[in-house]
Short mmCIF file of C-alpha atoms and ligand atoms in Angstrom, two decimals:
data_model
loop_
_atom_site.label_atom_id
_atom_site.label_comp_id
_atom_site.label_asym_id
_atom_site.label_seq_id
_atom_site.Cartn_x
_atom_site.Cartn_y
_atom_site.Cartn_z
CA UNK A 1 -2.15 -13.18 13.56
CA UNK A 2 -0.05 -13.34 16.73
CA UNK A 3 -1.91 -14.55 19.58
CA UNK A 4 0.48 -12.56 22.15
CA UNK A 5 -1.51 -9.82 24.08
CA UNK A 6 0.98 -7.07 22.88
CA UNK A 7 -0.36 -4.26 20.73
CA UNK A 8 -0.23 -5.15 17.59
CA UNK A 9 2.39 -3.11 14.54
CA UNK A 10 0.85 -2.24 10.81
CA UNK A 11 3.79 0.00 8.67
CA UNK A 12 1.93 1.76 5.77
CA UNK A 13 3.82 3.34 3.00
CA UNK A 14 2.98 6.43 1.45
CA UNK A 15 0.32 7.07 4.06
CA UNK A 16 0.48 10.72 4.48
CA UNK A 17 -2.09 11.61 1.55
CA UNK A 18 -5.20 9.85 -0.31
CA UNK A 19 -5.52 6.18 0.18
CA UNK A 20 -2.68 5.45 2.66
CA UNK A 21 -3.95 8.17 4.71
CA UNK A 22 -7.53 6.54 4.89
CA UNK A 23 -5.57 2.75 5.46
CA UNK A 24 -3.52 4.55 8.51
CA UNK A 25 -6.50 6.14 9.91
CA UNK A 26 -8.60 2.87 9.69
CA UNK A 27 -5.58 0.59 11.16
CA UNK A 28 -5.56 2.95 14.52
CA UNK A 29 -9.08 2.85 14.46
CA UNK A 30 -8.79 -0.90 14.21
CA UNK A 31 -6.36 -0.93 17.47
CA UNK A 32 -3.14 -1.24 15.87
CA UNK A 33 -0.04 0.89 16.71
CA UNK A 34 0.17 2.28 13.41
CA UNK A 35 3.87 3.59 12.27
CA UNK A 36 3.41 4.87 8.77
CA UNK A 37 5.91 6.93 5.89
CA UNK A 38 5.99 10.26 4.09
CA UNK A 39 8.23 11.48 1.60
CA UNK A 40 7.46 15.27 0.85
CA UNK A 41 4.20 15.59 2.93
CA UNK A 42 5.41 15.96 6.39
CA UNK A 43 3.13 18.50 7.77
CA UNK A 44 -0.22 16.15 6.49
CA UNK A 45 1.82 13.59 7.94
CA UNK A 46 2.28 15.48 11.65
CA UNK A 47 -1.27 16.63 11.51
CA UNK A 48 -2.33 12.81 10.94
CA UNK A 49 -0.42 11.90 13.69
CA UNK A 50 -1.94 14.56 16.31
CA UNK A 51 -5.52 13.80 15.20
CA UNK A 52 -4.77 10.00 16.03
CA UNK A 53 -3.30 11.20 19.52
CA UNK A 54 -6.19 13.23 19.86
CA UNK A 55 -8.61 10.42 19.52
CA UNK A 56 -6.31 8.23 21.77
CA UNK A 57 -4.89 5.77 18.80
CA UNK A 58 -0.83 4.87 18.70
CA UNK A 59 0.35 6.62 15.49
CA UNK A 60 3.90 7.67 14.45
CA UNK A 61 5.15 9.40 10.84
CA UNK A 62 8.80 8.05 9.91
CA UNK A 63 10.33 10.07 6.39
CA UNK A 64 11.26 8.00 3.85
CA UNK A 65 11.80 7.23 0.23
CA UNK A 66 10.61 3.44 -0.39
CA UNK A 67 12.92 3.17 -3.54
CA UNK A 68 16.00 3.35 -1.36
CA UNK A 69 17.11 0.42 0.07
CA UNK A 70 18.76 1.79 3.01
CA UNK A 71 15.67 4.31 4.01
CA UNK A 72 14.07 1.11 3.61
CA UNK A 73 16.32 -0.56 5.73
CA UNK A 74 16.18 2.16 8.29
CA UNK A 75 12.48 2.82 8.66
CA UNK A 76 11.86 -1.02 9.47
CA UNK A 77 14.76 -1.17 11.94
CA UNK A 78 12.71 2.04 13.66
CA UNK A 79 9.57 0.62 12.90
CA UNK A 80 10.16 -2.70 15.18
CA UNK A 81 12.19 -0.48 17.36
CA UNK A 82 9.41 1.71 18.28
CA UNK A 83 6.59 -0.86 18.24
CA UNK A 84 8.64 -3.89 19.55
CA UNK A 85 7.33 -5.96 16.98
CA UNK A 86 5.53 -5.99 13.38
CA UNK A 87 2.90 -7.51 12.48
CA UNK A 88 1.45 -6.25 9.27
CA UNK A 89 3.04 -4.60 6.11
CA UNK A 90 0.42 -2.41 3.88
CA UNK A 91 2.90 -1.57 0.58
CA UNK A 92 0.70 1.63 -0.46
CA UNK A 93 3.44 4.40 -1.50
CA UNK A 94 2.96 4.48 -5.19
CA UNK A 95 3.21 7.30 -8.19
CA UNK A 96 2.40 7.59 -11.71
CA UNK A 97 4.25 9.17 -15.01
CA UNK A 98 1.83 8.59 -17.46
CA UNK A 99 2.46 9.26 -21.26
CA UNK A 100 2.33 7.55 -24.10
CA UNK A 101 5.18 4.81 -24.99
CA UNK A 102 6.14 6.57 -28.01
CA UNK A 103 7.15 9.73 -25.66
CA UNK A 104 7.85 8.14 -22.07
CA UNK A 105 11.57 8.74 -21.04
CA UNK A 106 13.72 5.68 -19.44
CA UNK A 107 13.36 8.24 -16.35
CA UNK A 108 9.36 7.83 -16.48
CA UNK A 109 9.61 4.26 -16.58
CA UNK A 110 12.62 4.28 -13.56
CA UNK A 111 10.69 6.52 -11.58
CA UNK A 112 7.82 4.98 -11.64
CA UNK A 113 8.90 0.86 -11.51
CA UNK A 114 11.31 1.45 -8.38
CA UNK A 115 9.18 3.46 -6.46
CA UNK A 116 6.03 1.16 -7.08
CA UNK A 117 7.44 -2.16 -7.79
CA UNK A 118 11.42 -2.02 -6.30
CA UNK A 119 9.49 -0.21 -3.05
CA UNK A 120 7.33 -3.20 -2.36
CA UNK A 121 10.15 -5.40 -2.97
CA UNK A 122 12.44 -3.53 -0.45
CA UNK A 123 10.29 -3.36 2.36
CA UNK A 124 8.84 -7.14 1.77
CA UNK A 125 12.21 -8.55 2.08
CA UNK A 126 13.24 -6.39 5.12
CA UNK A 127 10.50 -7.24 6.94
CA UNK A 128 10.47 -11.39 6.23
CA UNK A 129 12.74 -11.81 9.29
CA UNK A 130 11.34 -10.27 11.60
CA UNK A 131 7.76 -11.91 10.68
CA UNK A 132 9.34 -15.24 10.65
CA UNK A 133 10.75 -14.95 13.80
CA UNK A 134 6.94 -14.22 15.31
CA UNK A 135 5.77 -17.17 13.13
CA UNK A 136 2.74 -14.67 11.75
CA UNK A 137 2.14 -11.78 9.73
CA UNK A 138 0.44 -9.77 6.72
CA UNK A 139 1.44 -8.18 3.66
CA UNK A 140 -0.63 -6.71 1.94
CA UNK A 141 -0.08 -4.87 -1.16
CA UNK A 142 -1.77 -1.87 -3.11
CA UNK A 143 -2.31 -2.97 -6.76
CA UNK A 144 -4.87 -1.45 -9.00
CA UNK A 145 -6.67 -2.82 -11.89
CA UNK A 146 -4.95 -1.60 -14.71
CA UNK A 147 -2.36 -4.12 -13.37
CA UNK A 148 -4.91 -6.36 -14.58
CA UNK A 149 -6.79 -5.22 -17.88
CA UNK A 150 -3.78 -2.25 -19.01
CA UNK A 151 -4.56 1.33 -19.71
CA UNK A 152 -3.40 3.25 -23.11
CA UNK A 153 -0.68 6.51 -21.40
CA UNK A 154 0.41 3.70 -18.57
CA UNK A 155 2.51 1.41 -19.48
CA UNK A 156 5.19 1.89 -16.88
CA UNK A 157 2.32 1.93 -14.31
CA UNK A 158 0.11 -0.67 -15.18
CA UNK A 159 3.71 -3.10 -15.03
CA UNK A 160 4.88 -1.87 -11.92
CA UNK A 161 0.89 -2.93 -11.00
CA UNK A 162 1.39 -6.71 -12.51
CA UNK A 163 4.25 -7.00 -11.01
CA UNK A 164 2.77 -6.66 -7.89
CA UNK A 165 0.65 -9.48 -8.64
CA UNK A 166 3.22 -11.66 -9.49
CA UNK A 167 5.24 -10.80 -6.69
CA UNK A 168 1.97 -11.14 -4.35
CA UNK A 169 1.59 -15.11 -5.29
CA UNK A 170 5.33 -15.92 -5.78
CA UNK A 171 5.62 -14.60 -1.69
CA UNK A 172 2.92 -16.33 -0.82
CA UNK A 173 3.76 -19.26 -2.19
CA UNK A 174 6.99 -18.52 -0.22
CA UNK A 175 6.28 -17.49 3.09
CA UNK A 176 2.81 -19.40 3.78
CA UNK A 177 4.60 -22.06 5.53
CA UNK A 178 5.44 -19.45 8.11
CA UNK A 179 2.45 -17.97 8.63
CA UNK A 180 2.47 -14.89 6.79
CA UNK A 181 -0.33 -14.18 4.75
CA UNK A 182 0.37 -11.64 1.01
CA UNK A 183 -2.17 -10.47 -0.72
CA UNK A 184 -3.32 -7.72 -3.00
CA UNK A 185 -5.54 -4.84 -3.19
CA UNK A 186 -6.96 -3.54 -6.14
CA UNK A 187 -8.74 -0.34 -6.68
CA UNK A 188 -10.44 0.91 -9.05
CA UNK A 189 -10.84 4.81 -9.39
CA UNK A 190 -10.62 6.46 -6.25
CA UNK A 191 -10.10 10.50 -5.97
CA UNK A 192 -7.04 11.75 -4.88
CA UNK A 193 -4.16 13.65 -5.89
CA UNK A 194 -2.81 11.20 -7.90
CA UNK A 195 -6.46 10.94 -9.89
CA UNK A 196 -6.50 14.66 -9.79
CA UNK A 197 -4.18 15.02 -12.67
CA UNK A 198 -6.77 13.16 -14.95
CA UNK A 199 -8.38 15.48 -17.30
CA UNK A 200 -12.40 15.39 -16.94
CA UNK A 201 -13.12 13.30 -20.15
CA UNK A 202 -10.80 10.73 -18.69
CA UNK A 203 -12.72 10.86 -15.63
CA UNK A 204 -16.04 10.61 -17.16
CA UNK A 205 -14.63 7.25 -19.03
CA UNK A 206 -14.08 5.83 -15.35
CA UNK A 207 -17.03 6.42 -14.08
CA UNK A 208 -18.88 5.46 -17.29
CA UNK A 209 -17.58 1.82 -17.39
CA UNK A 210 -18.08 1.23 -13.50
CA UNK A 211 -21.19 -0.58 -12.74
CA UNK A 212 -21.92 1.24 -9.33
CA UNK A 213 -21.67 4.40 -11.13
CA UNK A 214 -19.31 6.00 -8.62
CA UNK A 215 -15.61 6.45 -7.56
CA UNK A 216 -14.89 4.49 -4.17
CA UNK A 217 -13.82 6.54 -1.17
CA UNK A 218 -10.20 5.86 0.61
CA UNK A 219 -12.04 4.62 2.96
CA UNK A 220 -13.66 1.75 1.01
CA UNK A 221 -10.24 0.42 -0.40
CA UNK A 222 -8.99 0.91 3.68
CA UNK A 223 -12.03 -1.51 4.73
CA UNK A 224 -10.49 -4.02 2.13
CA UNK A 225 -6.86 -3.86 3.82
CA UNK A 226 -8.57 -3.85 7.81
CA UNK A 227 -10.47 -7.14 6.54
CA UNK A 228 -7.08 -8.59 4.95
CA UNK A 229 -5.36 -7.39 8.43
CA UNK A 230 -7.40 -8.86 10.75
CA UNK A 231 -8.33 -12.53 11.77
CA UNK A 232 -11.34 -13.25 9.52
CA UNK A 233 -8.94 -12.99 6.55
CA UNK A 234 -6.62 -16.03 7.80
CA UNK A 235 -6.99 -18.36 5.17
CA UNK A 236 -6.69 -16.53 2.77
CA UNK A 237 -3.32 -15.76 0.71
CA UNK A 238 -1.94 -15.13 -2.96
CA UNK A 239 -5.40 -13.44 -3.49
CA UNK A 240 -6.01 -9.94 -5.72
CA UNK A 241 -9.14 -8.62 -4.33
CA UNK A 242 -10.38 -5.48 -6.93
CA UNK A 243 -12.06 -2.71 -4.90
CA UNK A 244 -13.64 -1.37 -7.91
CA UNK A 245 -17.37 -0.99 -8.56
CA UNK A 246 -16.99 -4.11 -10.57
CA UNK A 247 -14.84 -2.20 -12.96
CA UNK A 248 -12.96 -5.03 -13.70
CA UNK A 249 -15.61 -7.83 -13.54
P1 NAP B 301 -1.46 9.92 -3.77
O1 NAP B 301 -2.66 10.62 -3.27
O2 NAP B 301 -0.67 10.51 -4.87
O3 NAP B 301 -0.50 9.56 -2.53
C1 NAP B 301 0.71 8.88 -2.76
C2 NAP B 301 1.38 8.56 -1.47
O4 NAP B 301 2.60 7.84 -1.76
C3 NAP B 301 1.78 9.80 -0.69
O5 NAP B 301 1.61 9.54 0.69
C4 NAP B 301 3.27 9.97 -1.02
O6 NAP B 301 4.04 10.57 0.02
C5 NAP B 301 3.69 8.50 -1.13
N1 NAP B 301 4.91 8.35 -1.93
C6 NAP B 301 5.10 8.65 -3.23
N2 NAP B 301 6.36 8.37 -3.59
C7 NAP B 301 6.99 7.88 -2.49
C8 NAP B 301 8.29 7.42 -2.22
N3 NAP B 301 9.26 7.39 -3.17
N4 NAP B 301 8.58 7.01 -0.97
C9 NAP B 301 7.64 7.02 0.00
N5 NAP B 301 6.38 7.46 -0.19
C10 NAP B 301 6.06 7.88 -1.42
O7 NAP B 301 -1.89 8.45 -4.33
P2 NAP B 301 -3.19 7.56 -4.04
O8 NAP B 301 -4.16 7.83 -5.11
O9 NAP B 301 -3.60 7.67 -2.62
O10 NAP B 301 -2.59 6.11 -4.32
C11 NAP B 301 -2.14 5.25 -3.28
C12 NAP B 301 -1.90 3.87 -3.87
O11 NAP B 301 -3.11 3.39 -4.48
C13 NAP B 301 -0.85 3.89 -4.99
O12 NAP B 301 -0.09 2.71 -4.93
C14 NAP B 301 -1.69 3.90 -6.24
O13 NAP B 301 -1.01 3.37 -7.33
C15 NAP B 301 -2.87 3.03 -5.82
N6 NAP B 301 -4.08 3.24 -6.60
C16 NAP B 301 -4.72 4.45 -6.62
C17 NAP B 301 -5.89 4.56 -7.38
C18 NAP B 301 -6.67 5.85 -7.41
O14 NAP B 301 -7.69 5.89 -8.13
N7 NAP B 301 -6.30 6.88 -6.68
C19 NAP B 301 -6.38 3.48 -8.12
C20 NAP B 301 -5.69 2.29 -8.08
C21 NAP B 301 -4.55 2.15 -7.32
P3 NAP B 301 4.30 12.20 0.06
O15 NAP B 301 2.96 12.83 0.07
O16 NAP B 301 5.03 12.41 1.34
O17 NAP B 301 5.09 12.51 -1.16
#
């Protein structure tokens, strides 16, 4: 991390609901100016922001869609407008579409690769410069383990989730002469929305197979990013670390 005294800039994506939300409230809690996105949500997104004002933390809500390049483009031109600089890049924002292969559309698989895969990509790239230019910086991305082992109804999902392994090392590899640390973060089962559309046998197979016998809280997968954010995590790059129960062990 940046040695200067300034405050220091985390943009989360997709951190108006479930997991982002916990990563944005633990960031602000953690000190850092936090500037994060919504794409439908705004009013969870305003109320986020007023309970961080209330409690004295730097928070700001920007709308955008991560699949388009120029929202992209936009929100980190406003993000390192508002905060002056940016200093860590948490690449949450992510959907699923899940079905079988024999009945997913070309729309499922679209959907769900750009937002979760093309998103990351985006916002990596237009943030490289300015991180460069401060010689430090973090990205850190949201995987999940079915990235790593599959899961039958996700096949558009679980390779938008490899593919943020892949992309994880390759920009490591890439950008660790400069300072900038990428790594990944991948949960297991965690309850939110997104989990909500599970039906309850589905459910009941999680939490079967998981050694600790429970679903983690957002706020177990947002201790995972504040570690990989901060300055105990600074040797450490191109690494997946599953936030799972030992799920995937
Ligand atoms: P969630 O509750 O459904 O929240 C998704 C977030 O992503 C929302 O803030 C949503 O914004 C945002 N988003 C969706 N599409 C977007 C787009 N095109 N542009 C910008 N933002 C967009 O999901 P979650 O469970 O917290 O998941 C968060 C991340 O963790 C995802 O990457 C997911 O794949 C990963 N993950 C989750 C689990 C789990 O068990 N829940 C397990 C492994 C990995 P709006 O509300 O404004 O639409």
């Amino acid at each position: 991390m940046s040695d200067q005294k300034e405050t220091q800039v985390a943009l989360v994506t997709g951190g108006s609901r479930g997991i982002g939300e916990a990563i944005v409230r633990r960031l602000a809690a953690d000190g850092f100016h936090v500037v994060f996105t919504y794409n439908s949500s705004s009013a969870a997104a305003e109320k986020i922001c007023a309970d961080l004002h209330e409690a004295g933390r730097k928070a700001e809500a920007v709308k955008a869609d991560i699949a388009d390049a120029g929202q992209v483009q936009n929100l980190i031109d406003e993000t390192i407008k508002r905060g002056g600089r940016l200093d860590v890049l948490v690449n949450n924002a992510g959907i699923t579409r899940d079905t079988l292969l024999m009945r997913m559309s070309e729309d499922d698989w679209n959907a769900v690769l750009d937002t979760n895969l093309k998103g990351a990509f985006l916002t990596s790239k237009a943030v490289c410069r300015q991180m460069m230019r401060q010689r430090s910086g973090r990205i850190i991305n949201i995987g999940s383990i079915v990235g790593l082992g599959g899961n039958a109804g996700q096949v558009n999902y679980s390779a938008s989730k490899a593919g943020l392994v892949g992309l994880t090392k390759s920009l490591a590899k890439e950008l660790a002469s400069r300072n900038i640390l990428v790594n990944c973060v991948a949960p297991g089962y965690v309850k939110t929305d997104m989990t909500g559309k599970l039906t309850d046998d589905q459910v009941n197979a999680f939490l079967d197979s998981i050694p600790l016998r429970r679903g983690a809280e957002g706020a177990e997968i947002a201790g995972a990013v504040s570690f990989l954010a901060s300055g105990d995590s600074a040797y450490i790059t191109g690494q997946v670390l599953n936030v799972d129960g030992g799920l995937a062990m």
